[in-house]
Coordinates of N, CA and C in Angstrom, one line a residue:
Chain A
X1 N -65.8 -108.7 -28.5 CA -64.6 -108.1 -29.2 C -64.4 -107.3 -28.2
X2 N -63.4 -106.8 -27.7 CA -63.0 -105.3 -26.8 C -61.7 -104.4 -27.8
X3 N -62.6 -103.4 -27.8 CA -61.6 -102.4 -28.5 C -61.3 -101.5 -27.5
X4 N -60.2 -101.1 -27.1 CA -59.7 -99.7 -26.7 C -59.0 -98.7 -27.4
X5 N -59.2 -97.5 -26.8 CA -58.6 -96.9 -27.5 C -58.3 -95.3 -26.5
X6 N -57.5 -94.4 -26.7 CA -56.4 -94.9 -28.0 C -55.3 -95.9 -27.7
X7 N -54.5 -96.0 -28.6 CA -53.4 -97.2 -28.3 C -52.3 -96.8 -27.2
X8 N -51.8 -94.8 -27.5 CA -51.1 -94.5 -26.5 C -51.7 -93.6 -25.9
X9 N -51.8 -93.0 -24.8 CA -51.7 -91.6 -24.7 C -50.8 -91.2 -24.0
X10 N -50.2 -89.8 -24.4 CA -49.2 -89.4 -24.0 C -49.6 -87.9 -23.1
X11 N -49.3 -87.8 -22.2 CA -49.6 -87.1 -20.9 C -48.3 -86.6 -19.8
X12 N -48.9 -85.6 -19.3 CA -48.3 -85.2 -18.1 C -48.8 -85.2 -16.6
X13 N -47.7 -85.7 -16.2 CA -48.2 -85.9 -14.6 C -49.1 -84.4 -14.3
X14 N -50.2 -85.0 -13.2 CA -51.1 -83.8 -13.2 C -52.6 -83.9 -13.9
X15 N -52.0 -84.6 -15.2 CA -53.5 -84.3 -16.0 C -54.1 -85.3 -15.9
X16 N -54.9 -85.0 -16.3 CA -56.5 -86.0 -16.4 C -56.5 -87.0 -17.7
X17 N -56.6 -88.3 -17.3 CA -56.5 -89.1 -18.6 C -58.0 -89.8 -18.5
X18 N -58.2 -90.2 -19.9 CA -59.5 -91.0 -20.2 C -59.3 -92.1 -21.4
X19 N -59.5 -93.2 -21.1 CA -59.0 -94.7 -21.6 C -60.7 -94.8 -22.2
X20 N -60.6 -95.5 -22.9 CA -62.1 -96.2 -23.5 C -61.9 -97.5 -24.1
X21 N -62.9 -98.0 -23.5 CA -63.1 -99.6 -24.0 C -64.8 -99.9 -24.8
X22 N -64.9 -99.9 -25.9 CA -66.2 -100.0 -26.4 C -65.7 -102.0 -26.2
X23 N -67.1 -102.9 -26.8 CA -67.3 -104.0 -26.5 C -68.2 -104.4 -27.8
X24 N -68.5 -104.8 -28.9 CA -68.8 -105.8 -29.8 C -70.1 -105.9 -29.7
X25 N -70.6 -106.2 -28.4 CA -72.0 -106.6 -28.4 C -72.1 -106.0 -26.6
X26 N -73.4 -105.6 -26.4 CA -73.9 -104.9 -25.3 C -73.5 -106.3 -23.9
X27 N -72.8 -105.5 -22.7 CA -72.4 -106.5 -21.6 C -73.4 -105.8 -20.3
X28 N -73.2 -106.6 -19.2 CA -73.5 -106.8 -18.2 C -72.3 -105.7 -17.5
X29 N -72.7 -104.6 -17.1 CA -71.7 -104.1 -16.1 C -71.0 -105.0 -15.0
X30 N -71.8 -106.2 -14.5 CA -71.1 -107.0 -13.4 C -70.2 -107.6 -14.0
X31 N -69.7 -107.7 -15.6 CA -68.6 -108.0 -15.8 C -67.4 -108.0 -16.4
X32 N -67.6 -106.4 -16.3 CA -66.7 -105.6 -16.7 C -65.7 -105.0 -16.0
X33 N -64.4 -105.2 -16.0 CA -63.3 -104.9 -15.1 C -62.1 -103.9 -15.8
X34 N -61.3 -103.4 -15.2 CA -59.9 -102.8 -15.7 C -58.9 -103.3 -14.6
X35 N -57.7 -103.2 -15.6 CA -56.1 -104.1 -14.8 C -55.8 -102.9 -15.3
X36 N -54.5 -102.7 -14.0 CA -52.9 -101.9 -14.6 C -52.0 -103.1 -15.2
X37 N -51.1 -102.5 -15.7 CA -49.4 -103.6 -15.7 C -48.7 -102.6 -15.8
X38 N -48.2 -102.4 -14.8 CA -46.6 -101.9 -14.9 C -45.6 -102.9 -15.7
X39 N -45.1 -102.4 -17.0 CA -44.0 -103.4 -17.7 C -43.3 -104.4 -16.3
X40 N -43.1 -105.4 -16.4 CA -42.3 -106.4 -16.0 C -42.7 -106.8 -14.7
X41 N -44.2 -106.2 -14.6 CA -44.6 -106.7 -13.6 C -46.6 -107.5 -13.9
X42 N -47.0 -108.2 -12.9 CA -48.5 -108.7 -13.3 C -49.4 -107.8 -13.0
X43 N -50.3 -107.8 -14.2 CA -51.5 -107.0 -13.9 C -52.1 -107.1 -12.5
X44 N -52.7 -105.3 -12.2 CA -53.1 -105.3 -11.1 C -54.8 -104.9 -11.2
X45 N -56.0 -105.4 -10.6 CA -57.1 -105.2 -10.7 C -56.8 -104.2 -10.1
X46 N -58.0 -103.1 -11.2 CA -58.0 -101.7 -10.6 C -59.7 -101.2 -10.3
X47 N -60.6 -101.6 -11.2 CA -61.9 -101.5 -11.1 C -63.1 -102.7 -11.3
X48 N -63.8 -103.1 -11.0 CA -64.6 -104.1 -11.4 C -66.0 -103.8 -11.3
X49 N -66.9 -104.9 -12.0 CA -68.4 -104.1 -11.6 C -68.7 -102.6 -12.8
X50 N -67.5 -102.7 -13.7 CA -67.4 -101.5 -14.4 C -67.1 -99.8 -13.7
X51 N -67.3 -100.0 -12.5 CA -67.2 -98.6 -11.9 C -66.5 -98.9 -10.2
X52 N -66.4 -99.8 -9.9 CA -66.3 -100.2 -8.0 C -64.6 -100.3 -7.9
X53 N -64.0 -99.3 -7.4 CA -62.4 -99.7 -7.0 C -62.4 -100.6 -6.5
X54 N -61.5 -101.4 -6.8 CA -60.8 -102.6 -6.0 C -60.3 -102.2 -4.6
X55 N -59.8 -103.1 -3.4 CA -59.3 -102.3 -2.2 C -57.9 -101.7 -2.4
X56 N -58.0 -100.6 -1.9 CA -56.1 -100.1 -1.9 C -56.0 -99.3 -3.2
X57 N -57.4 -99.0 -4.3 CA -56.9 -98.3 -5.3 C -57.7 -97.0 -5.2
X58 N -56.2 -96.2 -5.6 CA -56.6 -94.6 -5.3 C -57.7 -93.8 -5.6
X59 N -58.6 -92.9 -4.9 CA -59.8 -92.5 -5.5 C -59.3 -91.5 -6.9
X60 N -58.4 -91.3 -7.3 CA -58.2 -91.2 -8.8 C -58.7 -91.6 -10.1
X61 N -58.6 -93.3 -9.5 CA -59.3 -94.0 -10.3 C -60.5 -94.0 -10.4
X62 N -61.5 -93.9 -11.8 CA -62.4 -94.3 -11.8 C -63.4 -94.9 -12.8
X63 N -64.0 -95.7 -12.8 CA -64.7 -96.1 -14.3 C -66.3 -96.2 -14.0
X64 N -66.6 -95.9 -15.5 CA -68.3 -95.4 -15.9 C -68.6 -96.4 -17.2
X65 N -69.7 -96.1 -17.3 CA -70.1 -96.7 -18.3 C -71.2 -97.8 -18.5
X66 N -71.8 -98.2 -19.8 CA -72.6 -99.5 -19.5 C -73.1 -99.2 -21.0
X67 N -73.2 -100.8 -21.4 CA -73.7 -101.2 -22.4 C -72.5 -101.7 -23.1
X68 N -72.4 -100.9 -24.3 CA -71.0 -101.0 -25.2 C -69.9 -100.1 -25.4
X69 N -70.0 -99.0 -24.3 CA -69.1 -98.0 -24.2 C -69.0 -97.7 -22.6
X70 N -67.6 -98.1 -22.1 CA -66.8 -98.0 -21.3 C -65.8 -97.0 -20.9
X71 N -65.7 -96.3 -20.0 CA -64.5 -95.4 -19.8 C -63.3 -95.3 -18.0
X72 N -61.8 -95.7 -18.3 CA -61.5 -95.5 -17.1 C -60.8 -94.1 -17.3
X73 N -61.3 -93.5 -16.0 CA -60.6 -91.9 -16.1 C -59.5 -92.1 -14.8
X74 N -58.8 -91.2 -15.0 CA -57.3 -91.0 -13.6 C -57.9 -89.6 -13.7
X75 N -58.0 -88.9 -12.6 CA -58.5 -88.0 -12.6 C -57.2 -86.7 -12.5
X76 N -55.9 -87.1 -11.9 CA -55.1 -86.7 -11.5 C -53.7 -87.5 -11.8
X77 N -52.9 -87.4 -13.1 CA -51.8 -88.8 -13.1 C -50.8 -88.3 -12.0
X78 N -50.3 -89.7 -11.6 CA -49.4 -89.6 -10.7 C -48.1 -90.0 -11.7
X79 N -46.8 -90.3 -10.9 CA -45.5 -90.7 -11.9 C -45.9 -92.3 -12.0
X80 N -46.4 -92.9 -11.1 CA -46.5 -94.3 -11.0 C -47.6 -95.0 -11.3
X81 N -48.6 -94.0 -12.5 CA -49.9 -94.0 -13.0 C -49.2 -94.4 -14.9
X82 N -47.9 -93.9 -14.9 CA -48.1 -94.2 -16.2 C -47.7 -95.8 -16.4
X83 N -48.2 -96.2 -16.9 CA -48.3 -97.9 -17.2 C -49.2 -98.5 -18.5
X84 N -49.6 -99.4 -18.4 CA -50.2 -100.1 -19.6 C -51.9 -100.7 -18.6
X85 N -52.9 -100.3 -19.5 CA -54.2 -100.6 -19.3 C -55.4 -101.0 -20.1
X86 N -56.2 -102.3 -19.3 CA -56.7 -104.0 -20.3 C -58.1 -103.5 -19.6
X87 N -59.1 -103.4 -20.3 CA -60.4 -103.4 -20.2 C -60.3 -105.3 -20.0
X88 N -61.7 -105.7 -19.6 CA -61.8 -107.1 -19.3 C -62.9 -107.5 -19.5
X89 N -63.4 -108.4 -20.3 CA -65.2 -109.0 -20.0 C -64.8 -110.5 -19.4
X90 N -66.1 -110.2 -18.2 CA -65.8 -112.0 -17.8 C -67.2 -112.7 -18.5
X91 N -67.2 -113.3 -19.6 CA -68.3 -114.1 -20.0 C -67.9 -115.4 -20.4
X92 N -69.0 -116.0 -21.2 CA -68.8 -117.5 -22.0 C -67.3 -117.6 -21.7
X93 N -66.8 -116.6 -22.6 CA -65.2 -116.5 -22.5 C -64.6 -115.3 -22.1
X94 N -63.4 -115.7 -21.4 CA -62.8 -114.3 -21.1 C -62.2 -113.7 -22.3
X95 N -62.5 -112.1 -21.8 CA -62.0 -111.4 -23.6 C -61.4 -110.0 -22.5
X96 N -60.2 -109.5 -23.2 CA -59.3 -108.4 -23.1 C -59.2 -108.0 -23.9
X97 N -59.2 -106.6 -23.8 CA -58.6 -105.5 -25.2 C -57.7 -105.2 -25.2
X98 N -57.3 -104.6 -26.0 CA -55.7 -104.7 -26.6 C -55.1 -104.0 -26.0
X99 N -55.7 -102.8 -24.6 CA -54.4 -102.3 -23.9 C -54.5 -100.6 -24.5
X100 N -54.4 -100.0 -23.6 CA -53.7 -98.7 -23.7 C -52.3 -98.2 -23.1
X101 N -51.5 -97.3 -23.4 CA -50.4 -97.4 -23.1 C -50.6 -95.8 -22.4
X102 N -50.3 -95.7 -21.2 CA -50.5 -94.0 -20.8 C -49.1 -93.9 -20.5
X103 N -48.3 -92.9 -21.1 CA -46.9 -92.5 -21.5 C -46.9 -91.0 -21.2
X104 N -45.5 -90.6 -20.7 CA -44.9 -89.3 -20.1 C -44.9 -88.8 -21.3
Chain B
X1 N -54.3 -113.5 3.8 CA -54.1 -112.7 2.9 C -53.8 -114.0 1.9
X2 N -54.6 -113.7 0.5 CA -54.7 -114.3 -0.5 C -53.7 -114.0 -1.6
X3 N -53.2 -115.3 -1.6 CA -51.7 -115.5 -2.7 C -51.6 -116.5 -3.7
X4 N -51.1 -116.3 -4.8 CA -51.0 -116.7 -5.9 C -49.7 -116.9 -6.5
X5 N -49.3 -118.0 -6.9 CA -47.7 -118.7 -7.3 C -47.8 -119.5 -8.7
X6 N -47.5 -119.1 -9.5 CA -47.0 -120.0 -10.7 C -45.9 -121.1 -10.5
X7 N -45.4 -121.9 -11.2 CA -44.4 -122.3 -11.3 C -44.5 -123.5 -12.8
X8 N -43.2 -124.0 -12.9 CA -42.5 -124.9 -13.9 C -42.7 -124.2 -15.2
X9 N -42.2 -123.1 -15.6 CA -42.1 -122.4 -16.7 C -40.8 -122.7 -17.0
X10 N -40.3 -122.9 -18.4 CA -39.0 -123.0 -18.7 C -39.0 -123.1 -20.1
X11 N -37.5 -123.9 -20.6 CA -37.7 -124.2 -22.1 C -38.0 -125.1 -22.6
X12 N -38.8 -125.4 -23.7 CA -39.2 -126.7 -24.4 C -39.3 -126.7 -25.6
X13 N -38.8 -127.7 -26.3 CA -38.6 -128.0 -27.6 C -40.1 -127.7 -28.5
X14 N -40.2 -127.5 -30.1 CA -41.3 -127.3 -30.6 C -41.8 -128.7 -30.4
X15 N -43.3 -128.7 -30.0 CA -43.9 -130.0 -30.2 C -43.9 -130.7 -28.9
X16 N -43.6 -130.1 -28.1 CA -43.3 -131.0 -26.8 C -44.1 -130.4 -25.7
X17 N -43.8 -130.7 -24.5 CA -44.9 -130.5 -23.4 C -44.5 -130.3 -22.5
X18 N -45.2 -129.3 -21.6 CA -44.8 -129.0 -20.5 C -45.7 -128.5 -19.6
X19 N -45.9 -128.8 -18.1 CA -46.6 -128.8 -17.2 C -46.3 -127.5 -16.2
X20 N -47.5 -126.2 -15.9 CA -47.3 -125.3 -15.1 C -48.6 -125.4 -14.0
X21 N -48.0 -124.9 -13.3 CA -48.7 -125.5 -11.6 C -49.5 -123.8 -10.9
X22 N -50.0 -124.1 -10.1 CA -50.7 -122.6 -9.9 C -51.3 -123.3 -8.2
X23 N -50.2 -122.2 -7.4 CA -50.6 -122.7 -6.0 C -51.0 -121.6 -5.7
X24 N -52.3 -121.8 -5.0 CA -52.9 -120.3 -3.6 C -53.6 -120.6 -2.6
X25 N -53.4 -119.8 -1.6 CA -53.3 -119.8 -0.5 C -54.3 -118.9 0.4
X26 N -55.0 -118.9 1.1 CA -55.5 -117.7 2.1 C -56.6 -118.1 1.4
X27 N -57.5 -119.0 1.1 CA -58.7 -119.1 0.8 C -59.0 -120.6 1.0
X28 N -60.9 -121.1 0.8 CA -61.1 -122.3 1.2 C -60.9 -123.1 -0.7
X29 N -59.7 -123.9 -0.8 CA -59.3 -123.7 -2.4 C -60.2 -124.5 -2.9
X30 N -61.0 -125.3 -2.7 CA -61.8 -126.4 -3.1 C -62.9 -125.5 -3.6
X31 N -63.1 -124.2 -3.3 CA -64.5 -123.7 -3.8 C -63.9 -122.4 -4.8
X32 N -62.3 -122.6 -4.7 CA -61.8 -121.3 -5.7 C -61.6 -121.6 -7.4
X33 N -61.9 -120.7 -7.9 CA -62.1 -120.6 -9.3 C -60.4 -120.2 -9.8
X34 N -60.1 -120.9 -10.8 CA -58.8 -120.3 -11.5 C -58.8 -120.3 -12.8
X35 N -58.5 -119.1 -13.5 CA -58.0 -118.5 -14.5 C -56.7 -118.5 -14.9
X36 N -56.1 -119.1 -16.2 CA -55.1 -118.3 -16.8 C -55.0 -117.7 -17.5
X37 N -54.3 -116.9 -17.9 CA -54.0 -115.4 -18.7 C -52.4 -115.9 -20.0
X38 N -52.1 -115.5 -20.7 CA -50.8 -115.6 -20.9 C -50.5 -114.1 -21.6
X39 N -49.5 -113.7 -21.5 CA -49.1 -112.4 -22.6 C -47.7 -113.0 -23.2
X40 N -47.4 -112.4 -24.6 CA -46.8 -112.8 -25.6 C -45.7 -111.6 -25.3
X41 N -44.4 -112.1 -25.4 CA -43.2 -110.6 -25.7 C -43.9 -109.5 -25.9
X42 N -44.3 -108.5 -25.6 CA -44.6 -107.6 -26.0 C -46.0 -107.5 -26.5
X43 N -46.3 -107.9 -26.3 CA -48.0 -108.5 -26.8 C -49.2 -108.2 -25.5
X44 N -50.2 -108.2 -26.0 CA -51.4 -107.6 -24.7 C -51.5 -109.3 -24.1
X45 N -52.8 -109.2 -23.1 CA -53.3 -110.6 -22.6 C -54.1 -111.3 -23.4
X46 N -53.8 -112.5 -23.2 CA -55.0 -113.6 -24.1 C -54.9 -114.7 -22.5
X47 N -56.5 -114.3 -22.7 CA -57.5 -115.9 -21.8 C -56.6 -116.7 -22.5
X48 N -56.7 -118.0 -21.3 CA -55.9 -119.3 -21.8 C -56.9 -120.1 -21.4
X49 N -57.5 -120.2 -20.2 CA -58.4 -121.1 -19.8 C -59.1 -121.0 -18.3
X50 N -60.1 -121.4 -17.6 CA -60.8 -121.3 -16.8 C -61.2 -122.8 -16.0
X51 N -61.1 -122.8 -14.8 CA -61.1 -124.0 -14.1 C -62.0 -123.8 -12.7
X52 N -63.2 -123.9 -12.8 CA -64.2 -123.9 -11.7 C -64.0 -124.9 -10.5
X53 N -64.8 -124.7 -9.6 CA -64.7 -125.6 -8.4 C -65.1 -127.1 -9.0
X54 N -64.5 -128.2 -8.0 CA -64.8 -129.8 -9.0 C -66.3 -129.7 -8.6
X55 N -67.1 -129.5 -7.7 CA -68.2 -129.5 -7.5 C -69.2 -128.9 -8.8
X56 N -68.6 -127.5 -9.5 CA -69.1 -127.4 -10.7 C -68.6 -127.9 -12.0
X57 N -67.6 -128.3 -11.9 CA -67.0 -129.5 -12.7 C -66.6 -128.5 -14.1
X58 N -66.9 -127.0 -14.3 CA -66.7 -126.1 -15.2 C -65.5 -126.2 -15.5
X59 N -64.9 -126.9 -17.4 CA -63.5 -126.1 -17.6 C -63.8 -125.7 -18.8
X60 N -62.7 -124.5 -19.5 CA -62.8 -123.4 -20.0 C -61.4 -123.5 -20.9
X61 N -61.9 -123.3 -22.4 CA -60.3 -123.3 -22.9 C -60.6 -121.6 -24.2
X62 N -59.4 -121.0 -24.0 CA -59.4 -120.4 -25.5 C -59.5 -120.9 -26.7
X63 N -59.6 -120.2 -27.6 CA -59.7 -121.2 -29.0 C -58.3 -121.4 -29.3
X64 N -57.3 -120.6 -29.2 CA -56.0 -121.1 -29.3 C -54.9 -122.0 -28.7
X65 N -56.2 -122.6 -27.6 CA -55.4 -123.5 -27.1 C -56.2 -124.7 -27.0
X66 N -57.4 -124.8 -26.8 CA -58.4 -125.5 -27.4 C -57.7 -127.2 -27.6
X67 N -58.1 -128.5 -27.3 CA -57.5 -129.4 -27.8 C -55.9 -129.9 -27.6
X68 N -55.0 -128.9 -27.1 CA -53.5 -129.2 -26.7 C -53.4 -128.8 -25.2
X69 N -54.3 -127.7 -24.2 CA -53.8 -127.6 -22.8 C -55.0 -128.4 -22.4
X70 N -54.7 -128.6 -21.3 CA -55.3 -129.6 -20.2 C -55.6 -128.8 -18.9
X71 N -56.5 -128.0 -18.3 CA -56.6 -128.0 -16.8 C -57.0 -128.9 -16.2
X72 N -56.6 -129.1 -15.0 CA -56.9 -129.9 -13.7 C -56.9 -129.1 -12.6
X73 N -57.2 -130.1 -11.3 CA -56.9 -129.3 -10.0 C -56.7 -130.6 -9.2
X74 N -56.0 -130.2 -7.7 CA -56.1 -131.3 -6.9 C -56.2 -130.4 -5.6
X75 N -57.5 -130.6 -4.9 CA -57.6 -129.8 -4.1 C -56.8 -130.2 -3.0
X76 N -56.1 -131.5 -2.8 CA -55.4 -131.9 -1.3 C -53.9 -131.5 -1.6
X77 N -54.0 -130.7 -2.4 CA -52.7 -130.2 -2.5 C -52.7 -128.5 -2.5
X78 N -54.0 -128.2 -3.3 CA -54.1 -126.7 -3.4 C -53.9 -126.4 -4.4
X79 N -54.0 -127.0 -5.4 CA -52.9 -126.7 -6.8 C -53.9 -126.8 -8.2
X80 N -53.7 -125.9 -9.0 CA -54.2 -126.0 -9.9 C -52.8 -126.7 -11.3
X81 N -53.2 -127.1 -12.4 CA -52.5 -127.6 -13.1 C -52.6 -127.1 -14.7
X82 N -51.7 -126.8 -15.7 CA -52.2 -126.8 -17.1 C -50.9 -127.4 -17.4
X83 N -51.5 -128.3 -18.2 CA -50.8 -129.1 -19.0 C -50.8 -128.7 -20.6
X84 N -49.7 -128.7 -21.2 CA -49.6 -127.9 -22.3 C -48.6 -129.2 -23.5
X85 N -49.5 -129.0 -24.3 CA -49.0 -129.9 -25.3 C -48.7 -129.6 -26.8
X86 N -48.1 -130.1 -27.8 CA -48.2 -129.6 -29.3 C -47.6 -128.3 -28.8
X87 N -46.9 -128.0 -28.3 CA -46.2 -126.3 -28.2 C -45.8 -126.3 -29.3
X88 N -46.0 -124.9 -30.1 CA -45.0 -124.1 -31.0 C -44.8 -122.9 -30.3
X89 N -44.1 -122.3 -30.6 CA -43.3 -120.9 -30.7 C -44.5 -119.6 -30.6
X90 N -45.8 -119.9 -31.0 CA -46.8 -118.9 -30.5 C -47.2 -119.0 -29.3
X91 N -46.8 -120.1 -28.3 CA -47.2 -120.4 -27.2 C -45.6 -119.8 -26.1
X92 N -44.9 -119.2 -26.9 CA -44.1 -118.3 -26.0 C -44.4 -117.2 -25.2
X93 N -44.9 -117.4 -23.7 CA -45.5 -116.1 -23.1 C -45.0 -116.4 -21.9
X94 N -45.5 -115.1 -21.1 CA -45.8 -115.4 -19.5 C -47.0 -116.0 -19.4
X95 N -46.8 -116.8 -18.3 CA -48.2 -117.3 -18.1 C -48.8 -116.9 -16.9
X96 N -50.2 -116.5 -16.7 CA -50.3 -116.2 -15.5 C -51.4 -117.0 -15.1
X97 N -51.5 -116.8 -13.4 CA -53.0 -117.8 -13.2 C -53.4 -116.6 -12.0
X98 N -54.7 -116.3 -11.8 CA -55.5 -115.7 -11.3 C -56.5 -116.1 -10.6
X99 N -57.1 -115.6 -9.3 CA -58.4 -116.0 -8.5 C -59.4 -115.3 -9.5
X100 N -60.5 -116.1 -9.7 CA -61.8 -115.3 -9.9 C -62.5 -115.0 -9.0
X101 N -62.4 -113.6 -8.4 CA -63.2 -113.7 -7.3 C -64.6 -113.1 -7.9
X102 N -65.5 -112.9 -7.0 CA -66.7 -112.5 -7.4 C -67.2 -111.0 -6.2
X103 N -68.1 -110.9 -6.4 CA -69.1 -109.7 -5.2 C -70.4 -109.0 -5.9
X104 N -71.2 -109.8 -5.4 CA -72.5 -109.4 -5.1 C -72.8 -109.8 -6.9
X105 N -72.4 -110.9 -7.8 CA -72.8 -111.2 -8.7 C -71.9 -110.6 -9.5
X106 N -70.7 -109.8 -9.5 CA -69.9 -109.1 -10.2 C -68.8 -110.5 -10.2
X107 N -67.9 -110.6 -11.7 CA -66.9 -111.3 -11.5 C -65.7 -111.1 -11.8
X108 N -64.8 -111.0 -11.7 CA -63.1 -110.8 -12.3 C -62.1 -111.4 -11.6
X109 N -60.9 -111.3 -12.4 CA -59.7 -111.7 -11.9 C -59.1 -110.7 -10.4
X110 N -59.4 -111.1 -9.5 CA -58.7 -110.2 -8.4 C -57.5 -110.5 -7.9
X111 N -56.5 -111.8 -7.7 CA -55.4 -111.8 -7.6 C -54.2 -112.5 -8.6
X112 N -53.7 -111.8 -8.9 CA -52.4 -112.4 -10.0 C -51.5 -113.1 -9.3
X113 N -51.0 -113.9 -10.1 CA -49.7 -114.2 -9.6 C -48.2 -113.5 -10.2
X114 N -47.2 -113.8 -10.0 CA -45.7 -112.9 -10.7 C -45.8 -113.7 -12.0
X115 N -46.4 -115.1 -12.4 CA -46.3 -115.4 -14.1 C -45.5 -116.0 -13.9
X116 N -45.2 -117.2 -14.7 CA -43.8 -118.0 -14.8 C -43.7 -118.4 -16.4
X117 N -42.4 -117.7 -16.6 CA -42.1 -117.8 -18.4 C -41.9 -119.5 -19.2
X118 N -42.8 -119.2 -20.7 CA -42.7 -120.7 -21.2 C -41.7 -120.1 -22.3
X119 N -40.6 -120.9 -22.4 CA -40.1 -120.1 -24.2 C -40.2 -121.4 -24.6
X120 N -41.1 -121.6 -26.2 CA -40.6 -122.7 -27.1 C -40.1 -122.4 -27.9
X121 N -38.6 -123.4 -28.0 CA -38.0 -123.0 -29.1 C -36.9 -124.4 -29.3
X122 N -36.1 -124.3 -30.4 CA -35.4 -125.0 -30.5 C -34.0 -125.3 -30.4

């Protein structure tokens, strides 16, 4: 089970966002990813391997963590970053966290 | 450029069946691993199933669809199929097809299609 917190994060452009994903069991970094979803659009890969930015993803996005605690950080929020964010574990079954909404 | 495109969504009655298709271009399709993920209205992402290459022969399903949904592939047509049966209102969702990508031992859903909407209603 992947538990994301907080459920909603209310911030202003320019602020830093810190999103948490906690797994019920220790997982390998190799199988932990983060996705961004703008309402009405498909999810987009942001981070894989817990900390590797996908091609074309701005450097303000960063991932960290290991074991059971993982974090997605957005250093300075831009307007297009206000969206939903999901963590994901690629295991024997694929699992998603419940999501964090970053709102203005 | 890798492209993923779903098709086949629509309105179906409870208890009915529907086939979704996923077309992927820009890669050697026979090697492709593909996952389906769905999203009910206003809800989060839910894994539906995973199909690996024919050579590997692995197919897995999420608990909520096991026994009702079937994944298959036709490498000659570069398509993956999701056959859904015994549908209920709980299956109403946007269904996304995603390419399972790898990078030096890391696995993730690299490219997603735009999704196809399935509505189960009488």
